[in-house]
Short mmCIF file of C-alpha atoms and ligand atoms in Angstrom, two decimals:
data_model
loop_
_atom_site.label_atom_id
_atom_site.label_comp_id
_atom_site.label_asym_id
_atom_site.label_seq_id
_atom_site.Cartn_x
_atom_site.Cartn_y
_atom_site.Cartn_z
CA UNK G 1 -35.80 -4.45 15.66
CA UNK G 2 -38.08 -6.29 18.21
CA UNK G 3 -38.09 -9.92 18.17
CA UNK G 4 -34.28 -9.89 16.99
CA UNK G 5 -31.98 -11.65 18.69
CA UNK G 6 -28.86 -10.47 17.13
CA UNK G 7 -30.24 -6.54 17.91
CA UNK G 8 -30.89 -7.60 21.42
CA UNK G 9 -27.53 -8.97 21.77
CA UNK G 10 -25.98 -6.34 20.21
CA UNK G 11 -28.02 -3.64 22.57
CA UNK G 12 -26.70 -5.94 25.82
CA UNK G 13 -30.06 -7.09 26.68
CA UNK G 14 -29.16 -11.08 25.83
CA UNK G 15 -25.37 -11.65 27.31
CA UNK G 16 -22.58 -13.03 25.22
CA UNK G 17 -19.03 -13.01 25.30
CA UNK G 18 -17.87 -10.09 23.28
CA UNK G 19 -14.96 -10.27 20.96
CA UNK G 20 -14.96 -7.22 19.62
CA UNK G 21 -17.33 -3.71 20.06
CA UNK G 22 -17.16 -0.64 18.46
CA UNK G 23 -19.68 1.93 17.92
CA UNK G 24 -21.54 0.61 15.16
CA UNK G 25 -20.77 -3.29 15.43
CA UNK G 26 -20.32 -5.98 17.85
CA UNK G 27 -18.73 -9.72 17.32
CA UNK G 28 -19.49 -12.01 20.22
CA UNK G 29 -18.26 -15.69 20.14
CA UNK G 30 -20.63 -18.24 18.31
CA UNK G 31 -22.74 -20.48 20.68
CA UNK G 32 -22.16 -23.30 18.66
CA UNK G 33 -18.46 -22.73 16.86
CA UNK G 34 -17.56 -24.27 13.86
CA UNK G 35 -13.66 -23.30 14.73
CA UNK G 36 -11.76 -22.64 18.22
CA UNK G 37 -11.85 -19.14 17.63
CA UNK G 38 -15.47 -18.27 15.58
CA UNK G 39 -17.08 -14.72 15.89
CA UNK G 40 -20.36 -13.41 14.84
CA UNK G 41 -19.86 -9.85 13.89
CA UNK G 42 -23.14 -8.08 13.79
CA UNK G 43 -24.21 -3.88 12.89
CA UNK G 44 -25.75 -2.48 15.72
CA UNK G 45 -28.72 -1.26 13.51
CA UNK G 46 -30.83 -4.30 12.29
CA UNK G 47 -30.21 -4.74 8.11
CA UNK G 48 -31.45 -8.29 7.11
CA UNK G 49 -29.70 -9.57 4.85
CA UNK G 50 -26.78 -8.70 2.87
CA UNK G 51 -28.29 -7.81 0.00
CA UNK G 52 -30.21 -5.00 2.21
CA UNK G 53 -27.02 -3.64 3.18
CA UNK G 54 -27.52 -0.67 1.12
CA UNK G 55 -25.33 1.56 3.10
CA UNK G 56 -21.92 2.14 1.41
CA UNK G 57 -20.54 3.49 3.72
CA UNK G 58 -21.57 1.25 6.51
CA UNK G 59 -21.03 -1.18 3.83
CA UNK G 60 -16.87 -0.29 3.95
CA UNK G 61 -17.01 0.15 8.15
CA UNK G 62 -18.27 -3.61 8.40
CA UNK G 63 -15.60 -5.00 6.05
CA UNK G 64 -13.28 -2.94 8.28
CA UNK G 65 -14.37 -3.98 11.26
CA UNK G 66 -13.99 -7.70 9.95
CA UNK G 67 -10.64 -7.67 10.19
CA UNK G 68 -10.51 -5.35 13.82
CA UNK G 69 -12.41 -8.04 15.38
CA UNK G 70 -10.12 -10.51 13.72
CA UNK G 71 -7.00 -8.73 15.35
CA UNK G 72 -9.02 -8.50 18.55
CA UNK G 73 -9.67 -12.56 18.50
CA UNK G 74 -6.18 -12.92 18.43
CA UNK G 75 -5.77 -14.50 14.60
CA UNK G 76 -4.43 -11.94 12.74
CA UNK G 77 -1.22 -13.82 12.23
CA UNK G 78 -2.62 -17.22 11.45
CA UNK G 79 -5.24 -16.33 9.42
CA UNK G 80 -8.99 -16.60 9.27
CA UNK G 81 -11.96 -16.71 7.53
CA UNK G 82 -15.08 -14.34 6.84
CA UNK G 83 -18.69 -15.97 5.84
CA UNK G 84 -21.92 -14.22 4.91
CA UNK G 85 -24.18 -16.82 4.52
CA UNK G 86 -27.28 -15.59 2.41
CA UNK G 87 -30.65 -17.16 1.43
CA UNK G 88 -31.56 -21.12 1.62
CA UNK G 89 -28.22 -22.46 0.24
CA UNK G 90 -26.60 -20.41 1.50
CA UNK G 91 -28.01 -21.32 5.06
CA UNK G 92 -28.62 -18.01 6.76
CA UNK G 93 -30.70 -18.94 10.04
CA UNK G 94 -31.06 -15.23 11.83
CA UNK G 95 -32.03 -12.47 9.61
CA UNK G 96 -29.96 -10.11 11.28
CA UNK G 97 -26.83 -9.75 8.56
CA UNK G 98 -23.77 -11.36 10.44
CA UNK G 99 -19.96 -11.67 9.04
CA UNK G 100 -18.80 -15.61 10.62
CA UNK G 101 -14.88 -14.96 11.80
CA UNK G 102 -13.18 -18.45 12.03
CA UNK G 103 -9.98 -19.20 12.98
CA UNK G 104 -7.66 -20.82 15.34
CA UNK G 105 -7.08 -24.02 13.03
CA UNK G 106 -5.89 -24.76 9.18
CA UNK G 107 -9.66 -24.68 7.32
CA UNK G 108 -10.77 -27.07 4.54
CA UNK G 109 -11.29 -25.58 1.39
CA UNK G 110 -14.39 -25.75 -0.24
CA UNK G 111 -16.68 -25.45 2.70
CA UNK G 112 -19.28 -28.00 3.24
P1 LIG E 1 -26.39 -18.33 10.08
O1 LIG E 1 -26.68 -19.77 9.80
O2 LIG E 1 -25.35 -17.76 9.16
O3 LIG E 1 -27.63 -17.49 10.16
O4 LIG E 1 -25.68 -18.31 11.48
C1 LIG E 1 -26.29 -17.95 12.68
C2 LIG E 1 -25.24 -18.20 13.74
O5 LIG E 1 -25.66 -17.57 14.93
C3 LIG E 1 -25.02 -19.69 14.06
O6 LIG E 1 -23.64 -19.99 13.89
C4 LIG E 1 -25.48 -19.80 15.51
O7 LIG E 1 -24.70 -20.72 16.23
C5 LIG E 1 -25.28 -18.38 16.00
N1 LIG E 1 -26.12 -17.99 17.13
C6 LIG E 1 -27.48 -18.08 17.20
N2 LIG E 1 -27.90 -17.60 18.38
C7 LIG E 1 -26.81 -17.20 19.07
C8 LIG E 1 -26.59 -16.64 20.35
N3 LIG E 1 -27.60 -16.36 21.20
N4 LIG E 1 -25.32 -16.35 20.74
C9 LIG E 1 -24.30 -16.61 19.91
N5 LIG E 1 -24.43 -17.15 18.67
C10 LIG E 1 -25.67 -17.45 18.27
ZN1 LIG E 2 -31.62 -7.24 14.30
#
């Protein structure tokens, strides 16, 4: 979608470090991470939010491809976290849906 970062990253026309690629979804590492190892794992297609992710199927691929890119970061074995964060509490900034892969480090439980 024009104007949206995450599609223009995902199309190669912003760089980033890629973690992970695949035919329908990219994770490239998080410009300001929140962990050593933290992914944003995007669709290639623009969908907002999560609640417009009304694709079951892609719906199942992305959850898939979670835990790909986590292999692929290397944090498989030490375990890791996925985020969607949705609406105004929930603090979603780009309205491009993203999965947030952190790792690398014991995480505090409840989040902020
Ligand atoms: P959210 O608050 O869930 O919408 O998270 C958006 C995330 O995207 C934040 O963690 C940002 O640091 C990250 N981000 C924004 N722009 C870029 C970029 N150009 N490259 C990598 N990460 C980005
Ligand atoms: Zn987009």
């Amino acid at each position: 979608m024009d104007g949206c970062i995450f599609c223009k990253i995902a199309a190669g026309d912003i760089p980033s470090d890629i973690m992970y690629q695949d035919d329908e979804f990219v994770a490239f590492r998080d410009i300001d991470p929140q962990a050593p190892l933290h992914g944003v794992l995007v669709p290639r297609a623009h969908v907002a939010t999560l609640a417009d992710l009304a694709d079951e199927g892609l719906a199942g691929r992305y959850l898939q491809a979670a835990a790909k890119a986590a292999r692929a970061m290397g944090v498989e074995a030490s375990g890791y976290r996925v985020v969607v964060n949705y609406g105004p509490d929930g603090g979603q900034l780009v309205m491009h849906v993203h999965m947030h892969i952190l790792g690398g480090r014991a995480l505090g439980w409840p989040p902020g």
